Amino acid sequence: MVMQQYIRDSGHSISRDKIITNTFLKKVRFGVPFFGENKVARFLKIVYYDLQPCEKIKLNIGDAMKEYVNTFMRYRFLLGELVKKGIKLKYRRSYLGIIWSLLEPLLTMIVLTIVFGTLFGNKDRTFPVYILTGRLLYTFYSSATKAALKSVRANSAMIKKVYVPKYLYPLSSVLFNYVIFLISLIVLVPVGAVLGVEPTLYMLQIPIALILVFLLSYGCGMILATIGVFFRDMEYLWSVALMLIMYTCAIFYYPSRLLKSGFSWILKYNPLYCTIDVFRSGMFGEPMNLHYAAYALVFSLVTIAIGMFCFKKKQDEFILYI
């Protein structure tokens, strides 16, 4: 039976008179347009199609990656605009605006230093820097993943109107938080200088940690963005999970406290803690733990692969749930 559906051009590199889609039908199909493209339809990349079943078209990994890169390059301007939009919305109606990206971690560091420095009797002069480094990376991971989780539903109006590669939404959410995170790192310079942290060549390790935390956040964000469309309660569950992650990242206590209690494995298998440890090693002039760096990298890449696979497999069903 011939079916008529109102669908969006998928953007696949296939002749203009055919389309690949699994929207609505959840099967790979192609069709021939029976309703001529007018100017509006051509602008919105929307057209009516006669859909007919056909055999599945298999794309190998090389083709999939090539398509991903080509799509990214084609829509890089839009990605930049989404990032700018995210930054503007975050500090909308705020008097200080982007300055809060510096003030917030600084004020948090002061509060945590007073509370936990007094509670644990810590007199280490560089303890505030220790707290600040952990807090900065954790805050980025938390903000980026929460924004990515809600990114598809937050852009539901655009998704319903015009074709845009859907993975751009969680990617832009992670990117705009990453820009804010990089700006917030500036606060480490004066704080470190005042508290006696001396610059060394080991600080060249810091960019490694910055790459690792971005990859980890993007991978987790892609998985959460997929789940968040179908399971709205994930937003609340993830907030609880983030609290657990925070307490297992040794942000405001030294890892030696867990080592004494026999729970050191909690830190070793926490990729975010491993990334924070690499960052701190560079900050305090120590060689990084290669095991931690390798584990965080492998974990992040596997997470990205799983996230992209799940997102791509389910993205055509998003429109039914947003």
PDB file of N, CA and C in Angstrom, residues 93-177:
ATOM      1  N   ARG A  93      19.514  38.503  31.524  1.00  0.00           N
ATOM      2  CA  ARG A  93      18.964  39.296  32.625  1.00  0.00           C
ATOM      3  C   ARG A  93      19.860  39.294  33.861  1.00  0.00           C
ATOM      4  N   SER A  94      21.128  38.991  33.676  1.00  0.00           N
ATOM      5  CA  SER A  94      22.091  39.051  34.774  1.00  0.00           C
ATOM      6  C   SER A  94      22.906  40.330  34.642  1.00  0.00           C
ATOM      7  N   TYR A  95      23.085  41.045  35.729  1.00  0.00           N
ATOM      8  CA  TYR A  95      23.819  42.308  35.677  1.00  0.00           C
ATOM      9  C   TYR A  95      25.296  42.090  35.346  1.00  0.00           C
ATOM     10  N   LEU A  96      25.887  41.052  35.908  1.00  0.00           N
ATOM     11  CA  LEU A  96      27.317  40.813  35.710  1.00  0.00           C
ATOM     12  C   LEU A  96      27.608  39.932  34.501  1.00  0.00           C
ATOM     13  N   GLY A  97      26.601  39.212  34.019  1.00  0.00           N
ATOM     14  CA  GLY A  97      26.770  38.406  32.816  1.00  0.00           C
ATOM     15  C   GLY A  97      27.873  37.369  32.922  1.00  0.00           C
ATOM     16  N   ILE A  98      28.762  37.337  31.922  1.00  0.00           N
ATOM     17  CA  ILE A  98      29.806  36.319  31.832  1.00  0.00           C
ATOM     18  C   ILE A  98      30.801  36.412  32.982  1.00  0.00           C
ATOM     19  N   ILE A  99      30.825  37.543  33.697  1.00  0.00           N
ATOM     20  CA  ILE A  99      31.735  37.702  34.841  1.00  0.00           C
ATOM     21  C   ILE A  99      31.419  36.673  35.925  1.00  0.00           C
ATOM     22  N   TRP A 100      30.170  36.201  35.945  1.00  0.00           N
ATOM     23  CA  TRP A 100      29.800  35.179  36.929  1.00  0.00           C
ATOM     24  C   TRP A 100      30.574  33.880  36.722  1.00  0.00           C
ATOM     25  N   SER A 101      31.062  33.643  35.512  1.00  0.00           N
ATOM     26  CA  SER A 101      31.860  32.437  35.265  1.00  0.00           C
ATOM     27  C   SER A 101      33.177  32.481  36.032  1.00  0.00           C
ATOM     28  N   LEU A 102      33.601  33.687  36.449  1.00  0.00           N
ATOM     29  CA  LEU A 102      34.793  33.847  37.280  1.00  0.00           C
ATOM     30  C   LEU A 102      34.435  33.944  38.758  1.00  0.00           C
ATOM     31  N   LEU A 103      33.375  34.671  39.056  1.00  0.00           N
ATOM     32  CA  LEU A 103      32.993  34.894  40.450  1.00  0.00           C
ATOM     33  C   LEU A 103      32.438  33.639  41.116  1.00  0.00           C
ATOM     34  N   GLU A 104      31.625  32.893  40.385  1.00  0.00           N
ATOM     35  CA  GLU A 104      30.971  31.723  40.987  1.00  0.00           C
ATOM     36  C   GLU A 104      31.977  30.698  41.510  1.00  0.00           C
ATOM     37  N   PRO A 105      32.957  30.243  40.694  1.00  0.00           N
ATOM     38  CA  PRO A 105      33.922  29.278  41.240  1.00  0.00           C
ATOM     39  C   PRO A 105      34.778  29.858  42.356  1.00  0.00           C
ATOM     40  N   LEU A 106      35.071  31.162  42.277  1.00  0.00           N
ATOM     41  CA  LEU A 106      35.881  31.798  43.318  1.00  0.00           C
ATOM     42  C   LEU A 106      35.140  31.821  44.648  1.00  0.00           C
ATOM     43  N   LEU A 107      33.870  32.208  44.622  1.00  0.00           N
ATOM     44  CA  LEU A 107      33.070  32.247  45.845  1.00  0.00           C
ATOM     45  C   LEU A 107      32.837  30.843  46.393  1.00  0.00           C
ATOM     46  N   THR A 108      32.619  29.884  45.484  1.00  0.00           N
ATOM     47  CA  THR A 108      32.439  28.494  45.919  1.00  0.00           C
ATOM     48  C   THR A 108      33.696  27.974  46.592  1.00  0.00           C
ATOM     49  N   MET A 109      34.854  28.320  46.038  1.00  0.00           N
ATOM     50  CA  MET A 109      36.134  27.900  46.617  1.00  0.00           C
ATOM     51  C   MET A 109      36.287  28.441  48.038  1.00  0.00           C
ATOM     52  N   ILE A 110      35.923  29.704  48.228  1.00  0.00           N
ATOM     53  CA  ILE A 110      36.049  30.320  49.552  1.00  0.00           C
ATOM     54  C   ILE A 110      35.164  29.609  50.567  1.00  0.00           C
ATOM     55  N   VAL A 111      33.917  29.336  50.181  1.00  0.00           N
ATOM     56  CA  VAL A 111      32.978  28.662  51.090  1.00  0.00           C
ATOM     57  C   VAL A 111      33.468  27.256  51.431  1.00  0.00           C
ATOM     58  N   LEU A 112      33.867  26.485  50.418  1.00  0.00           N
ATOM     59  CA  LEU A 112      34.319  25.111  50.645  1.00  0.00           C
ATOM     60  C   LEU A 112      35.604  25.075  51.463  1.00  0.00           C
ATOM     61  N   THR A 113      36.480  26.044  51.244  1.00  0.00           N
ATOM     62  CA  THR A 113      37.728  26.096  52.012  1.00  0.00           C
ATOM     63  C   THR A 113      37.443  26.354  53.483  1.00  0.00           C
ATOM     64  N   ILE A 114      36.526  27.279  53.753  1.00  0.00           N
ATOM     65  CA  ILE A 114      36.169  27.588  55.142  1.00  0.00           C
ATOM     66  C   ILE A 114      35.528  26.379  55.813  1.00  0.00           C
ATOM     67  N   VAL A 115      34.577  25.750  55.110  1.00  0.00           N
ATOM     68  CA  VAL A 115      33.840  24.628  55.702  1.00  0.00           C
ATOM     69  C   VAL A 115      34.727  23.407  55.877  1.00  0.00           C
ATOM     70  N   PHE A 116      35.335  22.937  54.789  1.00  0.00           N
ATOM     71  CA  PHE A 116      36.076  21.680  54.857  1.00  0.00           C
ATOM     72  C   PHE A 116      37.488  21.867  55.406  1.00  0.00           C
ATOM     73  N   GLY A 117      38.051  23.066  55.242  1.00  0.00           N
ATOM     74  CA  GLY A 117      39.346  23.318  55.864  1.00  0.00           C
ATOM     75  C   GLY A 117      39.235  23.284  57.372  1.00  0.00           C
ATOM     76  N   THR A 118      38.145  23.828  57.886  1.00  0.00           N
ATOM     77  CA  THR A 118      37.902  23.820  59.330  1.00  0.00           C
ATOM     78  C   THR A 118      37.477  22.437  59.806  1.00  0.00           C
ATOM     79  N   LEU A 119      36.602  21.792  59.024  1.00  0.00           N
ATOM     80  CA  LEU A 119      36.069  20.483  59.411  1.00  0.00           C
ATOM     81  C   LEU A 119      37.165  19.436  59.496  1.00  0.00           C
ATOM     82  N   PHE A 120      38.046  19.415  58.494  1.00  0.00           N
ATOM     83  CA  PHE A 120      39.115  18.419  58.451  1.00  0.00           C
ATOM     84  C   PHE A 120      40.415  18.927  59.083  1.00  0.00           C
ATOM     85  N   GLY A 121      40.400  20.160  59.555  1.00  0.00           N
ATOM     86  CA  GLY A 121      41.595  20.716  60.169  1.00  0.00           C
ATOM     87  C   GLY A 121      42.754  20.835  59.199  1.00  0.00           C
ATOM     88  N   ASN A 122      42.446  21.177  57.954  1.00  0.00           N
ATOM     89  CA  ASN A 122      43.479  21.238  56.920  1.00  0.00           C
ATOM     90  C   ASN A 122      44.129  22.620  56.917  1.00  0.00           C
ATOM     91  N   LYS A 123      45.437  22.645  57.137  1.00  0.00           N
ATOM     92  CA  LYS A 123      46.174  23.912  57.176  1.00  0.00           C
ATOM     93  C   LYS A 123      47.047  24.104  55.939  1.00  0.00           C
ATOM     94  N   ASP A 124      46.901  23.245  54.948  1.00  0.00           N
ATOM     95  CA  ASP A 124      47.709  23.340  53.728  1.00  0.00           C
ATOM     96  C   ASP A 124      47.410  24.652  53.009  1.00  0.00           C
ATOM     97  N   ARG A 125      48.468  25.394  52.685  1.00  0.00           N
ATOM     98  CA  ARG A 125      48.295  26.707  52.063  1.00  0.00           C
ATOM     99  C   ARG A 125      47.639  26.603  50.687  1.00  0.00           C
ATOM    100  N   THR A 126      47.933  25.531  49.958  1.00  0.00           N
ATOM    101  CA  THR A 126      47.402  25.383  48.594  1.00  0.00           C
ATOM    102  C   THR A 126      46.079  24.618  48.548  1.00  0.00           C
ATOM    103  N   PHE A 127      45.496  24.341  49.710  1.00  0.00           N
ATOM    104  CA  PHE A 127      44.234  23.598  49.737  1.00  0.00           C
ATOM    105  C   PHE A 127      43.124  24.291  48.944  1.00  0.00           C
ATOM    106  N   PRO A 128      42.998  25.623  48.995  1.00  0.00           N
ATOM    107  CA  PRO A 128      41.975  26.289  48.172  1.00  0.00           C
ATOM    108  C   PRO A 128      42.157  26.041  46.674  1.00  0.00           C
ATOM    109  N   VAL A 129      43.415  25.975  46.211  1.00  0.00           N
ATOM    110  CA  VAL A 129      43.668  25.693  44.793  1.00  0.00           C
ATOM    111  C   VAL A 129      43.257  24.261  44.469  1.00  0.00           C
ATOM    112  N   TYR A 130      43.526  23.353  45.401  1.00  0.00           N
ATOM    113  CA  TYR A 130      43.128  21.952  45.238  1.00  0.00           C
ATOM    114  C   TYR A 130      41.617  21.849  45.065  1.00  0.00           C
ATOM    115  N   ILE A 131      40.883  22.563  45.907  1.00  0.00           N
ATOM    116  CA  ILE A 131      39.421  22.562  45.817  1.00  0.00           C
ATOM    117  C   ILE A 131      38.961  23.183  44.505  1.00  0.00           C
ATOM    118  N   LEU A 132      39.558  24.304  44.146  1.00  0.00           N
ATOM    119  CA  LEU A 132      39.133  25.041  42.955  1.00  0.00           C
ATOM    120  C   LEU A 132      39.319  24.221  41.686  1.00  0.00           C
ATOM    121  N   THR A 133      40.439  23.515  41.564  1.00  0.00           N
ATOM    122  CA  THR A 133      40.675  22.709  40.359  1.00  0.00           C
ATOM    123  C   THR A 133      39.622  21.616  40.210  1.00  0.00           C
ATOM    124  N   GLY A 134      39.341  20.931  41.303  1.00  0.00           N
ATOM    125  CA  GLY A 134      38.328  19.878  41.243  1.00  0.00           C
ATOM    126  C   GLY A 134      36.943  20.425  40.972  1.00  0.00           C
ATOM    127  N   ARG A 135      36.639  21.544  41.614  1.00  0.00           N
ATOM    128  CA  ARG A 135      35.305  22.131  41.460  1.00  0.00           C
ATOM    129  C   ARG A 135      35.070  22.637  40.043  1.00  0.00           C
ATOM    130  N   LEU A 136      36.077  23.222  39.417  1.00  0.00           N
ATOM    131  CA  LEU A 136      35.931  23.742  38.054  1.00  0.00           C
ATOM    132  C   LEU A 136      35.609  22.631  37.065  1.00  0.00           C
ATOM    133  N   LEU A 137      36.358  21.536  37.134  1.00  0.00           N
ATOM    134  CA  LEU A 137      36.129  20.439  36.186  1.00  0.00           C
ATOM    135  C   LEU A 137      34.795  19.751  36.448  1.00  0.00           C
ATOM    136  N   TYR A 138      34.473  19.562  37.730  1.00  0.00           N
ATOM    137  CA  TYR A 138      33.189  18.926  38.041  1.00  0.00           C
ATOM    138  C   TYR A 138      32.017  19.796  37.601  1.00  0.00           C
ATOM    139  N   THR A 139      32.107  21.104  37.825  1.00  0.00           N
ATOM    140  CA  THR A 139      31.025  22.014  37.445  1.00  0.00           C
ATOM    141  C   THR A 139      30.786  21.978  35.943  1.00  0.00           C
ATOM    142  N   PHE A 140      31.873  21.947  35.169  1.00  0.00           N
ATOM    143  CA  PHE A 140      31.705  21.850  33.717  1.00  0.00           C
ATOM    144  C   PHE A 140      31.020  20.546  33.337  1.00  0.00           C
ATOM    145  N   TYR A 141      31.499  19.437  33.889  1.00  0.00           N
ATOM    146  CA  TYR A 141      30.905  18.133  33.559  1.00  0.00           C
ATOM    147  C   TYR A 141      29.424  18.108  33.925  1.00  0.00           C
ATOM    148  N   SER A 142      29.102  18.616  35.093  1.00  0.00           N
ATOM    149  CA  SER A 142      27.716  18.632  35.552  1.00  0.00           C
ATOM    150  C   SER A 142      26.841  19.502  34.654  1.00  0.00           C
ATOM    151  N   SER A 143      27.281  20.723  34.384  1.00  0.00           N
ATOM    152  CA  SER A 143      26.493  21.656  33.565  1.00  0.00           C
ATOM    153  C   SER A 143      26.341  21.159  32.138  1.00  0.00           C
ATOM    154  N   ALA A 144      27.426  20.626  31.569  1.00  0.00           N
ATOM    155  CA  ALA A 144      27.401  20.174  30.175  1.00  0.00           C
ATOM    156  C   ALA A 144      26.473  18.985  29.985  1.00  0.00           C
ATOM    157  N   THR A 145      26.544  18.016  30.881  1.00  0.00           N
ATOM    158  CA  THR A 145      25.708  16.824  30.732  1.00  0.00           C
ATOM    159  C   THR A 145      24.233  17.137  30.984  1.00  0.00           C
ATOM    160  N   LYS A 146      23.953  18.012  31.949  1.00  0.00           N
ATOM    161  CA  LYS A 146      22.554  18.384  32.198  1.00  0.00           C
ATOM    162  C   LYS A 146      21.972  19.167  31.026  1.00  0.00           C
ATOM    163  N   ALA A 147      22.779  20.034  30.435  1.00  0.00           N
ATOM    164  CA  ALA A 147      22.309  20.794  29.270  1.00  0.00           C
ATOM    165  C   ALA A 147      22.103  19.880  28.071  1.00  0.00           C
ATOM    166  N   ALA A 148      23.008  18.928  27.876  1.00  0.00           N
ATOM    167  CA  ALA A 148      22.882  17.990  26.755  1.00  0.00           C
ATOM    168  C   ALA A 148      21.655  17.101  26.922  1.00  0.00           C
ATOM    169  N   LEU A 149      21.383  16.708  28.161  1.00  0.00           N
ATOM    170  CA  LEU A 149      20.229  15.848  28.440  1.00  0.00           C
ATOM    171  C   LEU A 149      18.927  16.499  27.966  1.00  0.00           C
ATOM    172  N   LYS A 150      18.814  17.822  28.162  1.00  0.00           N
ATOM    173  CA  LYS A 150      17.579  18.532  27.810  1.00  0.00           C
ATOM    174  C   LYS A 150      17.624  19.165  26.426  1.00  0.00           C
ATOM    175  N   SER A 151      18.742  19.013  25.718  1.00  0.00           N
ATOM    176  CA  SER A 151      18.954  19.772  24.482  1.00  0.00           C
ATOM    177  C   SER A 151      17.957  19.446  23.373  1.00  0.00           C
ATOM    178  N   VAL A 152      17.625  18.181  23.194  1.00  0.00           N
ATOM    179  CA  VAL A 152      16.714  17.804  22.108  1.00  0.00           C
ATOM    180  C   VAL A 152      15.313  18.320  22.393  1.00  0.00           C
ATOM    181  N   ARG A 153      14.824  18.116  23.606  1.00  0.00           N
ATOM    182  CA  ARG A 153      13.484  18.601  23.955  1.00  0.00           C
ATOM    183  C   ARG A 153      13.419  20.124  23.961  1.00  0.00           C
ATOM    184  N   ALA A 154      14.514  20.771  24.352  1.00  0.00           N
ATOM    185  CA  ALA A 154      14.533  22.234  24.387  1.00  0.00           C
ATOM    186  C   ALA A 154      14.456  22.843  22.991  1.00  0.00           C
ATOM    187  N   ASN A 155      14.889  22.096  21.989  1.00  0.00           N
ATOM    188  CA  ASN A 155      14.865  22.587  20.605  1.00  0.00           C
ATOM    189  C   ASN A 155      13.801  21.878  19.768  1.00  0.00           C
ATOM    190  N   SER A 156      12.756  21.409  20.419  1.00  0.00           N
ATOM    191  CA  SER A 156      11.717  20.648  19.721  1.00  0.00           C
ATOM    192  C   SER A 156      11.037  21.465  18.624  1.00  0.00           C
ATOM    193  N   ALA A 157      10.854  22.767  18.848  1.00  0.00           N
ATOM    194  CA  ALA A 157      10.188  23.610  17.844  1.00  0.00           C
ATOM    195  C   ALA A 157      10.987  23.648  16.551  1.00  0.00           C
ATOM    196  N   MET A 158      12.303  23.782  16.663  1.00  0.00           N
ATOM    197  CA  MET A 158      13.145  23.823  15.470  1.00  0.00           C
ATOM    198  C   MET A 158      13.189  22.464  14.781  1.00  0.00           C
ATOM    199  N   ILE A 159      13.252  21.404  15.579  1.00  0.00           N
ATOM    200  CA  ILE A 159      13.307  20.054  15.013  1.00  0.00           C
ATOM    201  C   ILE A 159      12.065  19.760  14.185  1.00  0.00           C
ATOM    202  N   LYS A 160      10.913  20.263  14.616  1.00  0.00           N
ATOM    203  CA  LYS A 160       9.659  20.006  13.905  1.00  0.00           C
ATOM    204  C   LYS A 160       9.501  20.840  12.638  1.00  0.00           C
ATOM    205  N   LYS A 161      10.278  21.911  12.531  1.00  0.00           N
ATOM    206  CA  LYS A 161      10.092  22.821  11.401  1.00  0.00           C
ATOM    207  C   LYS A 161      11.114  22.644  10.286  1.00  0.00           C
ATOM    208  N   VAL A 162      12.361  22.406  10.633  1.00  0.00           N
ATOM    209  CA  VAL A 162      13.414  22.411   9.622  1.00  0.00           C
ATOM    210  C   VAL A 162      14.440  21.326   9.927  1.00  0.00           C
ATOM    211  N   TYR A 163      15.018  20.787   8.864  1.00  0.00           N
ATOM    212  CA  TYR A 163      16.014  19.733   9.060  1.00  0.00           C
ATOM    213  C   TYR A 163      17.340  20.323   9.516  1.00  0.00           C
ATOM    214  N   VAL A 164      17.799  19.858  10.650  1.00  0.00           N
ATOM    215  CA  VAL A 164      19.133  20.144  11.165  1.00  0.00           C
ATOM    216  C   VAL A 164      19.626  18.841  11.779  1.00  0.00           C
ATOM    217  N   PRO A 165      20.872  18.446  11.542  1.00  0.00           N
ATOM    218  CA  PRO A 165      21.381  17.226  12.187  1.00  0.00           C
ATOM    219  C   PRO A 165      21.176  17.307  13.696  1.00  0.00           C
ATOM    220  N   LYS A 166      20.463  16.372  14.231  1.00  0.00           N
ATOM    221  CA  LYS A 166      20.034  16.482  15.629  1.00  0.00           C
ATOM    222  C   LYS A 166      21.186  16.397  16.618  1.00  0.00           C
ATOM    223  N   TYR A 167      22.290  15.776  16.217  1.00  0.00           N
ATOM    224  CA  TYR A 167      23.400  15.663  17.152  1.00  0.00           C
ATOM    225  C   TYR A 167      24.032  17.026  17.449  1.00  0.00           C
ATOM    226  N   LEU A 168      23.718  18.035  16.635  1.00  0.00           N
ATOM    227  CA  LEU A 168      24.253  19.376  16.876  1.00  0.00           C
ATOM    228  C   LEU A 168      23.726  19.972  18.179  1.00  0.00           C
ATOM    229  N   TYR A 169      22.536  19.552  18.594  1.00  0.00           N
ATOM    230  CA  TYR A 169      21.942  20.128  19.801  1.00  0.00           C
ATOM    231  C   TYR A 169      22.705  19.720  21.068  1.00  0.00           C
ATOM    232  N   PRO A 170      22.935  18.421  21.320  1.00  0.00           N
ATOM    233  CA  PRO A 170      23.757  18.086  22.491  1.00  0.00           C
ATOM    234  C   PRO A 170      25.198  18.567  22.356  1.00  0.00           C
ATOM    235  N   LEU A 171      25.733  18.556  21.128  1.00  0.00           N
ATOM    236  CA  LEU A 171      27.101  19.034  20.926  1.00  0.00           C
ATOM    237  C   LEU A 171      27.222  20.515  21.269  1.00  0.00           C
ATOM    238  N   SER A 172      26.261  21.319  20.823  1.00  0.00           N
ATOM    239  CA  SER A 172      26.302  22.757  21.122  1.00  0.00           C
ATOM    240  C   SER A 172      26.141  23.014  22.617  1.00  0.00           C
ATOM    241  N   SER A 173      25.349  22.173  23.293  1.00  0.00           N
ATOM    242  CA  SER A 173      25.167  22.329  24.740  1.00  0.00           C
ATOM    243  C   SER A 173      26.472  22.091  25.489  1.00  0.00           C
ATOM    244  N   VAL A 174      27.214  21.076  25.057  1.00  0.00           N
ATOM    245  CA  VAL A 174      28.510  20.795  25.679  1.00  0.00           C
ATOM    246  C   VAL A 174      29.511  21.898  25.336  1.00  0.00           C
ATOM    247  N   LEU A 175      29.482  22.359  24.094  1.00  0.00           N
ATOM    248  CA  LEU A 175      30.447  23.364  23.642  1.00  0.00           C
ATOM    249  C   LEU A 175      30.279  24.709  24.348  1.00  0.00           C
ATOM    250  N   PHE A 176      29.033  25.168  24.501  1.00  0.00           N
ATOM    251  CA  PHE A 176      28.872  26.482  25.131  1.00  0.00           C
ATOM    252  C   PHE A 176      29.249  26.431  26.611  1.00  0.00           C
ATOM    253  N   ASN A 177      29.024  25.290  27.252  1.00  0.00           N
ATOM    254  CA  ASN A 177      29.491  25.137  28.629  1.00  0.00           C
ATOM    255  C   ASN A 177      31.009  25.023  28.693  1.00  0.00           C
TER     256      ASN A 177
END
